[in-house]
CSV table of C-alpha atoms and ligand atoms in Angstrom, one decimal:
chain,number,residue,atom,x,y,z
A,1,UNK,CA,-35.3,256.3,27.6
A,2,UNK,CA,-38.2,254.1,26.5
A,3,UNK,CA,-37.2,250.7,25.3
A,4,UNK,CA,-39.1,248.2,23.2
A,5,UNK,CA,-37.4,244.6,23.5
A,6,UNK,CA,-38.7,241.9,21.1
A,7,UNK,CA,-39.2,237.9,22.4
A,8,UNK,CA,-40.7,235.9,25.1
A,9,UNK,CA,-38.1,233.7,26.2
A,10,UNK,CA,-35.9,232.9,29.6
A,11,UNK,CA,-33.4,235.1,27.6
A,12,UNK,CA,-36.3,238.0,27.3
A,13,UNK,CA,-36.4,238.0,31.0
A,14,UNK,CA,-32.5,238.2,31.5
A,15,UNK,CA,-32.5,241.3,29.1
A,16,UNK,CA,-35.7,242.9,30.7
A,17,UNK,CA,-33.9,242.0,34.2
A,18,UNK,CA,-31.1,244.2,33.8
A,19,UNK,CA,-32.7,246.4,31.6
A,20,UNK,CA,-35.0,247.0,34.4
A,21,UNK,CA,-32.0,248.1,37.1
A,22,UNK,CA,-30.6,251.0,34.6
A,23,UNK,CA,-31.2,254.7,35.2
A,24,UNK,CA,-31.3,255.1,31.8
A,25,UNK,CA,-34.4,253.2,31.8
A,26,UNK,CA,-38.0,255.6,32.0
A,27,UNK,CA,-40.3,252.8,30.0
A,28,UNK,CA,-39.7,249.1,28.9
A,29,UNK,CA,-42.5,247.4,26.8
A,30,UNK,CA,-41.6,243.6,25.8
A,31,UNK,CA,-43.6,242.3,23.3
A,32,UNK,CA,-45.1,239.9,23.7
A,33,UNK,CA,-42.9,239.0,26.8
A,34,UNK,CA,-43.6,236.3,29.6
A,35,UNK,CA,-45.1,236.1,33.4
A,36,UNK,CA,-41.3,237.0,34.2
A,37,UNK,CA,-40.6,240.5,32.1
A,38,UNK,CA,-43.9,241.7,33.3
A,39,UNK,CA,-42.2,242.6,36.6
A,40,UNK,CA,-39.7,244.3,34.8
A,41,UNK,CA,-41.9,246.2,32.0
A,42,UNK,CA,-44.7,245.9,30.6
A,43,UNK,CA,-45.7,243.0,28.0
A,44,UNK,CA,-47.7,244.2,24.9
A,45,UNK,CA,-48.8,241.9,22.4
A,46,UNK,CA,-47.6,243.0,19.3
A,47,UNK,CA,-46.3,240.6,16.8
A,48,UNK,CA,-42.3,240.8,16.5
A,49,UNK,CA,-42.3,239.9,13.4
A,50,UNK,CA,-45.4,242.4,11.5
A,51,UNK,CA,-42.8,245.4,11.0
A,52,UNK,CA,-45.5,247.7,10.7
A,53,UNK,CA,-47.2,246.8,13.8
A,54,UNK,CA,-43.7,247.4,15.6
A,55,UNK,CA,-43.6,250.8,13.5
A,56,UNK,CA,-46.7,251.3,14.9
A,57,UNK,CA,-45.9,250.8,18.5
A,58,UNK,CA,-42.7,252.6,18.2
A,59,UNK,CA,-43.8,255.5,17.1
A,60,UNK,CA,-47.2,256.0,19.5
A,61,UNK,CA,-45.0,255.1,22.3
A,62,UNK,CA,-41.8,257.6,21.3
A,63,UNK,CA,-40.1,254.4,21.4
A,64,UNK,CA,-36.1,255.5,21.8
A,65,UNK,CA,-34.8,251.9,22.0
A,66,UNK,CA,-35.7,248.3,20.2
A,67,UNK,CA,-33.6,245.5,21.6
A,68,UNK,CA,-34.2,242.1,19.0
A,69,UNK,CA,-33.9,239.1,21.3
A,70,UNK,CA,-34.7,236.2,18.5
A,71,UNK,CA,-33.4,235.6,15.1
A,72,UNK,CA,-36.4,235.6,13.3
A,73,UNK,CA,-36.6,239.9,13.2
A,74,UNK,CA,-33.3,240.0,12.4
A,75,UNK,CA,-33.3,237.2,9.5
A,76,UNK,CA,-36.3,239.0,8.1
A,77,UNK,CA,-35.2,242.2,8.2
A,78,UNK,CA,-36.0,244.4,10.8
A,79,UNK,CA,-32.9,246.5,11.4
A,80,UNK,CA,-33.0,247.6,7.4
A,81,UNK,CA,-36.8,248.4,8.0
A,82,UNK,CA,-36.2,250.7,10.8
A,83,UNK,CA,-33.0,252.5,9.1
A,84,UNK,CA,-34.6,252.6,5.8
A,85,UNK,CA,-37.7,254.6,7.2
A,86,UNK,CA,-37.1,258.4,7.9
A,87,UNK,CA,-39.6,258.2,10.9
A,88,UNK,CA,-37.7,255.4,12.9
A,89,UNK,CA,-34.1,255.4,11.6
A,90,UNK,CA,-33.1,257.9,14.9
A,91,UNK,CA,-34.4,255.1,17.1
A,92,UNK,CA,-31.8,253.1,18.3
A,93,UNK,CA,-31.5,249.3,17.5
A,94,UNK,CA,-29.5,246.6,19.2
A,95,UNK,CA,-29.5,243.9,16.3
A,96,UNK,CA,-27.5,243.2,12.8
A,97,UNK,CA,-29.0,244.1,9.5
A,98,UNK,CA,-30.6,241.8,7.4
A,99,UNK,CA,-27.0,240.5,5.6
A,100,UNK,CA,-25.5,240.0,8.9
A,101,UNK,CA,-28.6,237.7,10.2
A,102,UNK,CA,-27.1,235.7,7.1
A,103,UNK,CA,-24.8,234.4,9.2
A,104,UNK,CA,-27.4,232.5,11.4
A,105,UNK,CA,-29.7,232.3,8.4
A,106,UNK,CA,-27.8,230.4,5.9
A,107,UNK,CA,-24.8,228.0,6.8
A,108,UNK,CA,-23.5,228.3,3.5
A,109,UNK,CA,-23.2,231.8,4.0
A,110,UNK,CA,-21.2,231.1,7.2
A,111,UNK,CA,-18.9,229.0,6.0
A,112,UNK,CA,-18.1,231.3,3.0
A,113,UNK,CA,-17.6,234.4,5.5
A,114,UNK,CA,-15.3,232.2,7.8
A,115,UNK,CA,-13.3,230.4,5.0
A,116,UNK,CA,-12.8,234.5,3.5
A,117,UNK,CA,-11.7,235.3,6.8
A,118,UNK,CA,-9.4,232.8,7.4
A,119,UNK,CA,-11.4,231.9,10.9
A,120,UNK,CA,-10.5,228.1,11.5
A,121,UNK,CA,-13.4,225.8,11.2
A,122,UNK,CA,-14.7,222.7,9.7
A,123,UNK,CA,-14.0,221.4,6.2
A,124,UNK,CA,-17.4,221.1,4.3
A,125,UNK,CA,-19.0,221.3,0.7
A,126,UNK,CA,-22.3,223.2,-0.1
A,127,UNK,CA,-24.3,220.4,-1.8
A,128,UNK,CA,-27.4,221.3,-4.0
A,129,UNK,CA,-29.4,218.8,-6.0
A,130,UNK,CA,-27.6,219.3,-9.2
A,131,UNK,CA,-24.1,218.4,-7.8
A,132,UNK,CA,-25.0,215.6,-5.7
A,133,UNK,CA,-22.7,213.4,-7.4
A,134,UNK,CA,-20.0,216.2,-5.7
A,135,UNK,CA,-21.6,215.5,-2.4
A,136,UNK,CA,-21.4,211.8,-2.7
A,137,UNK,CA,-17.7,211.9,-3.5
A,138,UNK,CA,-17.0,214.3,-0.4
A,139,UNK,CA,-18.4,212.0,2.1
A,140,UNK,CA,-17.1,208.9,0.5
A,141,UNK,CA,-13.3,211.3,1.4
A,142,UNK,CA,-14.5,211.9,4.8
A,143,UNK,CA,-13.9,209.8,8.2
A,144,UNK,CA,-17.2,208.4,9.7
A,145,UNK,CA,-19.4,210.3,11.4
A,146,UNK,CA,-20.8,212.3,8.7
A,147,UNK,CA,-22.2,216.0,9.6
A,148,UNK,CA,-24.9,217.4,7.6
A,149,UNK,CA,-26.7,220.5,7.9
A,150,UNK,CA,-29.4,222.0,6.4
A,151,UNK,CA,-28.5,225.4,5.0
A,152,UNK,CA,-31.3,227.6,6.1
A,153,UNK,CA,-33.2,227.8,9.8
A,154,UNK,CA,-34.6,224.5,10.6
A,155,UNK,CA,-35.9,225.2,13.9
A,156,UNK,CA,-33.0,223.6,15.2
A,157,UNK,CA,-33.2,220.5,13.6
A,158,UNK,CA,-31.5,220.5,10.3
A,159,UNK,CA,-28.1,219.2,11.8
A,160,UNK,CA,-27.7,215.4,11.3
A,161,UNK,CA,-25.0,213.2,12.4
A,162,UNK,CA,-24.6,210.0,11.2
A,163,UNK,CA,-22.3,207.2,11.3
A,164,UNK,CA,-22.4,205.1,8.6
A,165,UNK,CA,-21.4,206.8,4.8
A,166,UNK,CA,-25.0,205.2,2.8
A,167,UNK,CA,-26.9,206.3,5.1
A,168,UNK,CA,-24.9,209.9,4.8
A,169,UNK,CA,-26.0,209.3,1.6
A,170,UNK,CA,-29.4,208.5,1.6
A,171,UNK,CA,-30.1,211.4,4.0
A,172,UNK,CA,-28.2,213.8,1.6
A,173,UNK,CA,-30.4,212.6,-1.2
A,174,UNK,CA,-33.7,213.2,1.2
A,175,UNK,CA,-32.5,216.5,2.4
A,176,UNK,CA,-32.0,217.9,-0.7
A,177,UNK,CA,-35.6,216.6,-1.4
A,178,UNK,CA,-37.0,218.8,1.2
A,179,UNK,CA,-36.7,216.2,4.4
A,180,UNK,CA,-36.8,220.4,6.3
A,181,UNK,CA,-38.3,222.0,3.3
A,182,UNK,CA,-36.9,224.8,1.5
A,183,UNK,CA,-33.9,225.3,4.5
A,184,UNK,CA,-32.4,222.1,2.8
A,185,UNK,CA,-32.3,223.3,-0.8
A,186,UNK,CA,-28.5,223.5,-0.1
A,187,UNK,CA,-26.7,221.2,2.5
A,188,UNK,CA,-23.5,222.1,3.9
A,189,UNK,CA,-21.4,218.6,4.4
A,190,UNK,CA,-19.2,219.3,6.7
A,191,UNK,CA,-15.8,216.9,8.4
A,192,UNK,CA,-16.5,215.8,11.9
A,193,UNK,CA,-14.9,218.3,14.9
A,194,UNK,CA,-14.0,216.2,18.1
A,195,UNK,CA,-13.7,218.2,21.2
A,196,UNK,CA,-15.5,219.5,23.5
A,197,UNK,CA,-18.2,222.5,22.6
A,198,UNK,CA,-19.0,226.1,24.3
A,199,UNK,CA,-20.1,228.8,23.1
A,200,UNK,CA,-18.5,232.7,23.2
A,201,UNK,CA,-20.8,235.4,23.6
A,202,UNK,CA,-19.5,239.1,21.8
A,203,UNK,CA,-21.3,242.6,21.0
A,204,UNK,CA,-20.4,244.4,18.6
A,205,UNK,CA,-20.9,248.4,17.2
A,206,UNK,CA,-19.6,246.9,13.7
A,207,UNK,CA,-15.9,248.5,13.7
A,208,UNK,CA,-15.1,247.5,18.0
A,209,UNK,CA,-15.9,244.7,20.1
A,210,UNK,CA,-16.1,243.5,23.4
A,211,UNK,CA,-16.3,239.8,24.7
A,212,UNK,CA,-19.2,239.2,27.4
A,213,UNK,CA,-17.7,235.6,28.2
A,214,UNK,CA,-17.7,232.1,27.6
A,215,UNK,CA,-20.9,229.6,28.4
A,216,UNK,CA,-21.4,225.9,27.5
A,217,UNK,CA,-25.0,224.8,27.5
A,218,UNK,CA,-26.3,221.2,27.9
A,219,UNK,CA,-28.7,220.8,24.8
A,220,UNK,CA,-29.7,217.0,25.4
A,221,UNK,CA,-32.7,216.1,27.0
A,222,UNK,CA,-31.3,213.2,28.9
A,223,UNK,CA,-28.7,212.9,31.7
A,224,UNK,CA,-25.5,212.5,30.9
A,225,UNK,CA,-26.0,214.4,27.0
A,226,UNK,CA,-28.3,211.3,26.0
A,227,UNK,CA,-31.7,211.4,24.3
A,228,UNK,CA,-33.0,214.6,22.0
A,229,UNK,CA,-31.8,218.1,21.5
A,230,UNK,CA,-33.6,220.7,22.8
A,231,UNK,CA,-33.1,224.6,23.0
A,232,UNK,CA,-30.9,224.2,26.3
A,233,UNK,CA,-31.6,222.3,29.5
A,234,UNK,CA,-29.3,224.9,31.6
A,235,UNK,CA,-26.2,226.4,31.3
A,236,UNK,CA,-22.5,227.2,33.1
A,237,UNK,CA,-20.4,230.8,32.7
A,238,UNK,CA,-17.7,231.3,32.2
A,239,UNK,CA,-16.3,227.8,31.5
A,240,UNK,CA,-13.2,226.3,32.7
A,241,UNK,CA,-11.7,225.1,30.3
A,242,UNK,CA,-11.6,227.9,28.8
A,243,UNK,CA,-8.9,229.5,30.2
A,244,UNK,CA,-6.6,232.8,29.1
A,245,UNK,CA,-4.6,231.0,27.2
A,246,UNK,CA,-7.7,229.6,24.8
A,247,UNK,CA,-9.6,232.4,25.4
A,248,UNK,CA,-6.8,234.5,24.0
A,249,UNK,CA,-7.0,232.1,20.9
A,250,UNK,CA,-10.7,232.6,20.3
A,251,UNK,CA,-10.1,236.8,20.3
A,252,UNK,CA,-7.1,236.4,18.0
A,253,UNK,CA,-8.0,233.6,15.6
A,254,UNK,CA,-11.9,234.5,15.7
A,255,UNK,CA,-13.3,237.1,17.3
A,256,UNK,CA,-10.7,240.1,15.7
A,257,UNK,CA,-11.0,238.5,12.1
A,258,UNK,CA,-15.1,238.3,12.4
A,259,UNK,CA,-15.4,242.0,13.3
A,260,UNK,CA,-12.9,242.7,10.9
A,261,UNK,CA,-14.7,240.8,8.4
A,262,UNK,CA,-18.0,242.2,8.8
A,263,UNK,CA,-15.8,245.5,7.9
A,264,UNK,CA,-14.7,244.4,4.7
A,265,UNK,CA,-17.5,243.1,3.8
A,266,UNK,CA,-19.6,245.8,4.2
A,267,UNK,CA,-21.7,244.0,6.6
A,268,UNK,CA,-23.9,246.7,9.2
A,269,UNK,CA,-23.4,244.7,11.8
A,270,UNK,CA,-24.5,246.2,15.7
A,271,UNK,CA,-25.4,243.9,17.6
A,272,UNK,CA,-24.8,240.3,19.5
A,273,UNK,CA,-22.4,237.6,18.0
A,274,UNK,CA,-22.9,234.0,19.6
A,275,UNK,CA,-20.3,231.8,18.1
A,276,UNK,CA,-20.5,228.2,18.8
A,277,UNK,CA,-17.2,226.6,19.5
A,278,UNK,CA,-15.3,223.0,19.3
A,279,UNK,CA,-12.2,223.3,21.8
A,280,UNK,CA,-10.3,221.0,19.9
A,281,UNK,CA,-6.6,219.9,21.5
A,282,UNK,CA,-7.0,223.9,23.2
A,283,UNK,CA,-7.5,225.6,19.3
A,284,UNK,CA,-11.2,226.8,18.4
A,285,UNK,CA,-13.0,226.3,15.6
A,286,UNK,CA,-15.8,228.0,14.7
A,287,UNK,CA,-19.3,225.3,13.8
A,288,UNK,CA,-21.5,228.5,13.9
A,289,UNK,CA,-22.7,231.3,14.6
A,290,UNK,CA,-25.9,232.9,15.8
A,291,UNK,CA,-27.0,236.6,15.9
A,292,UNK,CA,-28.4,236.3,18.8
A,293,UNK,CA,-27.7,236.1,22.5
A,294,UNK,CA,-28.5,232.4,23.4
A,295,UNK,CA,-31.0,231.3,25.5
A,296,UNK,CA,-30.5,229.7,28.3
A,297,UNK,CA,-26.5,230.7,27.8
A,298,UNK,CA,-28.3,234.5,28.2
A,299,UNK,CA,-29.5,233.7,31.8
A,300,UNK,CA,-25.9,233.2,32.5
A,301,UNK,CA,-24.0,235.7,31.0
A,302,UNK,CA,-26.3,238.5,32.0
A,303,UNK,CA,-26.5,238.4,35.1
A,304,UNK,CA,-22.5,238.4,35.2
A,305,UNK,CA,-22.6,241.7,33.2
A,306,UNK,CA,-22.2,244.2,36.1
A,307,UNK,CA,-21.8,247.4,33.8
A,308,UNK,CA,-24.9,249.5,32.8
A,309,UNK,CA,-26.4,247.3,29.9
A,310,UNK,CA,-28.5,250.0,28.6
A,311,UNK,CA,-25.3,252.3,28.2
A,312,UNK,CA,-23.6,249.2,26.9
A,313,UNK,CA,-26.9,248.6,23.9
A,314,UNK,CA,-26.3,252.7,23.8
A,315,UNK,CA,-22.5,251.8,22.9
A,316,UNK,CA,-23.2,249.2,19.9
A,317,UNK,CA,-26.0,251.2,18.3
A,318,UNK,CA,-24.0,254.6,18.1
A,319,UNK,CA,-21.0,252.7,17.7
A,320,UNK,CA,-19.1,254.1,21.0
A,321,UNK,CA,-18.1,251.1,21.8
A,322,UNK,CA,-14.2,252.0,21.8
A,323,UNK,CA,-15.5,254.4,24.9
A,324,UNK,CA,-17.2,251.9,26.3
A,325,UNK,CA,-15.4,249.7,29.3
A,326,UNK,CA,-17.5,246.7,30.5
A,327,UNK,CA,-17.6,244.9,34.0
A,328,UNK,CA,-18.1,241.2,34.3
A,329,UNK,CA,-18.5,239.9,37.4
A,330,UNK,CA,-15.9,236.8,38.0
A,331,UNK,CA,-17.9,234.3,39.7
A,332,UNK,CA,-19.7,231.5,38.3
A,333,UNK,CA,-23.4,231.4,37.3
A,334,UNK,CA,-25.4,228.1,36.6
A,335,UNK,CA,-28.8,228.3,35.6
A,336,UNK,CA,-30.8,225.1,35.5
A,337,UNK,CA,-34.3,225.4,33.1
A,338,UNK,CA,-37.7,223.3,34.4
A,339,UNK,CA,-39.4,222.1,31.4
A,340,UNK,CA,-42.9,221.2,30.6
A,341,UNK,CA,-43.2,216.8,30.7
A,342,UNK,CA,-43.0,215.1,27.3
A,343,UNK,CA,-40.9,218.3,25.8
A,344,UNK,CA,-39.0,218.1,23.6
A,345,UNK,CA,-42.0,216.9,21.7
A,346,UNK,CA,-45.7,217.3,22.2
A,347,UNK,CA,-46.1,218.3,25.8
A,348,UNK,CA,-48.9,219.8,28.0
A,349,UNK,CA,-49.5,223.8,28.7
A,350,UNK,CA,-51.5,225.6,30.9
A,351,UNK,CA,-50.5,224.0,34.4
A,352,UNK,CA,-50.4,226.6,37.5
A,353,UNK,CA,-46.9,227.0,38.7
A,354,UNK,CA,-46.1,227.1,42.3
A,355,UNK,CA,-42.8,228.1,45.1
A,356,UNK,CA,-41.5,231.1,43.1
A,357,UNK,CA,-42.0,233.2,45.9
A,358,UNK,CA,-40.0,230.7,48.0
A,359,UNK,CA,-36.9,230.7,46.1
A,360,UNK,CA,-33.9,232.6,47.8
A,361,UNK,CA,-30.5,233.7,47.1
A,362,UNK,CA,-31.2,233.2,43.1
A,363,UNK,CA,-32.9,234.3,39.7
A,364,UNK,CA,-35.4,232.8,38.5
A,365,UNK,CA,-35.6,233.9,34.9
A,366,UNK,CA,-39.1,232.5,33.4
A,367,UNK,CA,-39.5,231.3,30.0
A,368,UNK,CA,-42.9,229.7,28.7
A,369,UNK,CA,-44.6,231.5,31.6
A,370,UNK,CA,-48.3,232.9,31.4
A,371,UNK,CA,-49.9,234.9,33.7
A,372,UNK,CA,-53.8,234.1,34.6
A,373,UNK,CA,-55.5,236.1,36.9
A,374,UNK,CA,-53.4,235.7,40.3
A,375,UNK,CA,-52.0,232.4,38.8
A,376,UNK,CA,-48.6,231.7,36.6
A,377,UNK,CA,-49.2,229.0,34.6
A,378,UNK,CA,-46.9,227.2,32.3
A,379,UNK,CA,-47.0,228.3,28.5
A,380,UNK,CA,-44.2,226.4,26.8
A,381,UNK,CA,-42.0,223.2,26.6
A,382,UNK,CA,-39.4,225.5,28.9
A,383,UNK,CA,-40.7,226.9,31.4
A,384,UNK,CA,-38.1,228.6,34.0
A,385,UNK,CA,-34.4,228.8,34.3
A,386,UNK,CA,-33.2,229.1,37.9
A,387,UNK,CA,-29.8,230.6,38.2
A,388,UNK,CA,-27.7,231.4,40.9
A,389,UNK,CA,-23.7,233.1,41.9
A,390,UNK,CA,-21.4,231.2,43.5
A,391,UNK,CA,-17.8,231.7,44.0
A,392,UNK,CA,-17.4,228.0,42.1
A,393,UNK,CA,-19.7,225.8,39.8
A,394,UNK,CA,-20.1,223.8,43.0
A,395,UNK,CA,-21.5,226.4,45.0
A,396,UNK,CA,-23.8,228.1,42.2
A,397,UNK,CA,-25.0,224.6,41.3
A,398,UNK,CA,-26.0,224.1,44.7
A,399,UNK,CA,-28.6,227.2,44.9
A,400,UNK,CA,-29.6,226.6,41.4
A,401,UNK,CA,-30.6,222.9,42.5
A,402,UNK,CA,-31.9,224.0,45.4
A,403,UNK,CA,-34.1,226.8,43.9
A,404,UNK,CA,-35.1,224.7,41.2
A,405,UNK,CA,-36.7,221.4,43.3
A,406,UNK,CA,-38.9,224.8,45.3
A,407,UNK,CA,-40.7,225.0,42.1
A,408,UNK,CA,-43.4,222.9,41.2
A,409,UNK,CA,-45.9,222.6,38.7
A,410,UNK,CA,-47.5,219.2,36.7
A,411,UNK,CA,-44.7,217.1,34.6
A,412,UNK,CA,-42.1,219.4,35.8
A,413,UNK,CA,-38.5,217.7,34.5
A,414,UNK,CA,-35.2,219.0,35.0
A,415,UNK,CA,-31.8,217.4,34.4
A,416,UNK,CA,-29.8,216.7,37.4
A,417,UNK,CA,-26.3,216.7,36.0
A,418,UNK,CA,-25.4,220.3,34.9
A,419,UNK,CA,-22.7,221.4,35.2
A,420,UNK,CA,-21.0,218.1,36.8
A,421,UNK,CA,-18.7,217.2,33.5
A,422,UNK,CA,-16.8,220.4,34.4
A,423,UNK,CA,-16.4,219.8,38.3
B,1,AMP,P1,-25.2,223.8,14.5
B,1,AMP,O1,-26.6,224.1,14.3
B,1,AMP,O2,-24.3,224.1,13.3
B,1,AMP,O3,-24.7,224.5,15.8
B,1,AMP,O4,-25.1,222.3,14.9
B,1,AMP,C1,-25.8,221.7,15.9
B,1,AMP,C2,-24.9,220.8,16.8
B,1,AMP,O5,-24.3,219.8,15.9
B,1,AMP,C3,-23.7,221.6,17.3
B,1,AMP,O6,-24.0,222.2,18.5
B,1,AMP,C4,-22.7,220.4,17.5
B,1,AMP,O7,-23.0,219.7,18.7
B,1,AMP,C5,-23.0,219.5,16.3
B,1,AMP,N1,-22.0,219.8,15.2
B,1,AMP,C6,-22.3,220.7,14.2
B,1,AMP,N2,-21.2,220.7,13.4
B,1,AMP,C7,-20.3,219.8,13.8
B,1,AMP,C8,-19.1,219.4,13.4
B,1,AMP,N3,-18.5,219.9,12.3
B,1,AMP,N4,-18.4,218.5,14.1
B,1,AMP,C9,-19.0,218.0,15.3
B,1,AMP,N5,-20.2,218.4,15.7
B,1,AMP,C10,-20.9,219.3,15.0
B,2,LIG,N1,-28.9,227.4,23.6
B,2,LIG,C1,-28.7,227.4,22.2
B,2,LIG,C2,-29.3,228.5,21.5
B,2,LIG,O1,-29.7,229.5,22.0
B,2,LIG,O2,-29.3,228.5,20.2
């Protein structure tokens, strides 16, 4: 089968990792892909998101396969585009239609779908500038701190907490007057969740479902969850805490009634579901979801995934997934992710990596990675996630460390605390 997989990322490489080790596999392009996934494929610089360049590509490469790794396709529509045209709709596609991405895409959206559903989450109010006044009154009910989110894709951004109720307000008011542009024209206001967060990690064919486990990712530049978010400074799978008993929870109260929902709704959905979780007294709720495998959460679930991924991406697009039985490894993966210095703001690129070769017992899944002539050279603020097996998050954390101080390249930060809030 020849695959095309869209993205660049850490989680890029995971997919075009185990993409890589199935038989099913003849050709894998990843476009435009990293240093990493060209050891796995072969990188091709098309742009993910010009569908007719993808069109393109697909069709002078007999393309039998597209795998979407980031939101941004899916958001804008690539899964209609390919069923919609008679020359691609036999490939298959690993992603939702353009009314699932919704569920990333707009928060309002999501909160609808899981209030409809009866899938436990937050209270909130969907605030636009001519019910402000609504907005005001909603915070002035709510307990301190305030959430407020920005109801289209911010870049990961549009998500403010804040303590004190005027200045709730004021940032309301200055959201709403395009603080994130148009992704703030509506602001979901939402009650505070106190727990402790992970994230679930399902595929779906749109009628069946299976669960590919549980990871919590550290997001926080700092040690210890302190400074600014970031897209994920490493990650831990599967999760202690939750156990069978709140895993059981999550399939019953969440994952059953959002498969079920995307049913009833009519929503074409084949593809990944990533919902992000507060474990609150041992009962989930639901603060969002993604469409999307996560990344660096990716670089730990895959590699756990010992069953065929190609027949599993197979399963979801032909919706066989009732046939379909999947094998997940029971030990622990950590992955810990190297980033550029000065990330997550303004940071420097172009700086010649070094020790990959020396790294043993461990993946190391690259993420803003370039190649230049013989040299790999950073390319982004995150640069490589080293993961690793252990039979514990002890033992996996150990390689994973160990790996990760082998590598070296200019303003190379990691943080040395992953993983250690759940020893
Ligand atoms: P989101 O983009 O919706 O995932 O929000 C970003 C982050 O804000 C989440 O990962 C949580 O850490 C936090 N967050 C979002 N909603 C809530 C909530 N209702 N209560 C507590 N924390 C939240
Ligand atoms: N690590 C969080 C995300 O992928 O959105």
């Amino acid at each position: 089968m020849n695959i095309l997989l869209l993205g660049s990322g850490g989680r890029e490489h995971a997919f075009a990792y185990k993409i890589a080790q199935s038989d099913k596999t003849s050709k894998l392009y990843i476009a435009p892909g990293n240093a990493g996934t060209s050891s796995c494929g072969e990188n091709v610089s098309i742009n993910s998101n010009d569908f007719i360049e993808v069109k393109n590509f697909s069709l002078s490469n007999d393309i039998d396969m597209l795998v979407v790794g980031p939101e941004d396709p899916l958001v804008n529509g690539i899964a209609d585009f390919f069923a919609e045209d008679k020359d691609l709709k036999d490939i298959m596609l690993v992603g939702p239609k353009k009314l699932g991405a919704t569920l990333e895409g707009s928060k309002d959206f999501a909160k609808d779908f899981l209030n409809k559903h009866n899938i436990p989450t937050a209270r909130h109010k969907s605030i636009s500038i001519e019910n402000i006044q609504e907005g005001f009154d909603f915070l002035d009910d709510l307990q301190a701190p305030y959430v407020l989110k920005a109801d289209g894709l911010a870049a990961g951004k549009g998500v403010l907490i804040i303590d004190n109720v005027d200045e709730a307000k004021t940032s309301l008011k200055d959201m709403l007057n395009g603080q994130f542009g148009d992704a703030g024209n509506t602001v979901v206001i939402e009650e505070f969740l106190k727990g402790i967060e992970l994230s679930v990690f399902v595929v779906t064919d749109g009628r069946d479902y299976k669960i590919l486990g549980a990871a919590k990712d550290y997001k926080r530049i700092g040690e210890n969850d302190t400074g600014l978010n970031t897209g994920g400074m490493g990650a831990v799978s599967p999760v202690p805490f939750a156990d069978k008993d709140f895993m059981d929870k999550v399939e019953k109260q969440v994952v059953i009634p959002t498969v079920k929902g995307f049913e009833k709704d009519g929503i074409d959905y084949k593809g990944f579901v990533f919902i992000g979780l507060m474990n609150m007294n041992g009962n989930p709720y639901v603060i969002e979801y993604n469409v999307r495998m996560g990344d660096p959460e990716t670089e730990v679930i895959f590699p756990r995934i010992k069953s065929d991924v190609v027949e599993l991406f197979e399963a979801i697009s032909t919706q066989n997934l009732s046939n379909y039985s999947i094998d997940i490894d029971e030990r622990t993966v950590t992955t810990v992710m190297l980033v550029s210095g000065g990330y997550p703001e303004a940071y420097q690129k172009d700086k010649e990596i070094t020790g990959i070769e020396d790294c043993q017992d461990c993946i190391v899944f690259h993420a803003g990675t370039k190649k230049n002539e013989s040299k790999i050279e950073t390319a982004g603020g995150r640069v490589i996630a080293v993961s690793a097996f252990g039979k514990d998050i002890k033992e996996a954390l150990k390689l994973s460390y160990l790996n990760a101080d082998k590598i070296n390249f200019e303003g190379k930060y990691l943080r040395t605390d992953i993983g250690l809030d759940l020893l």
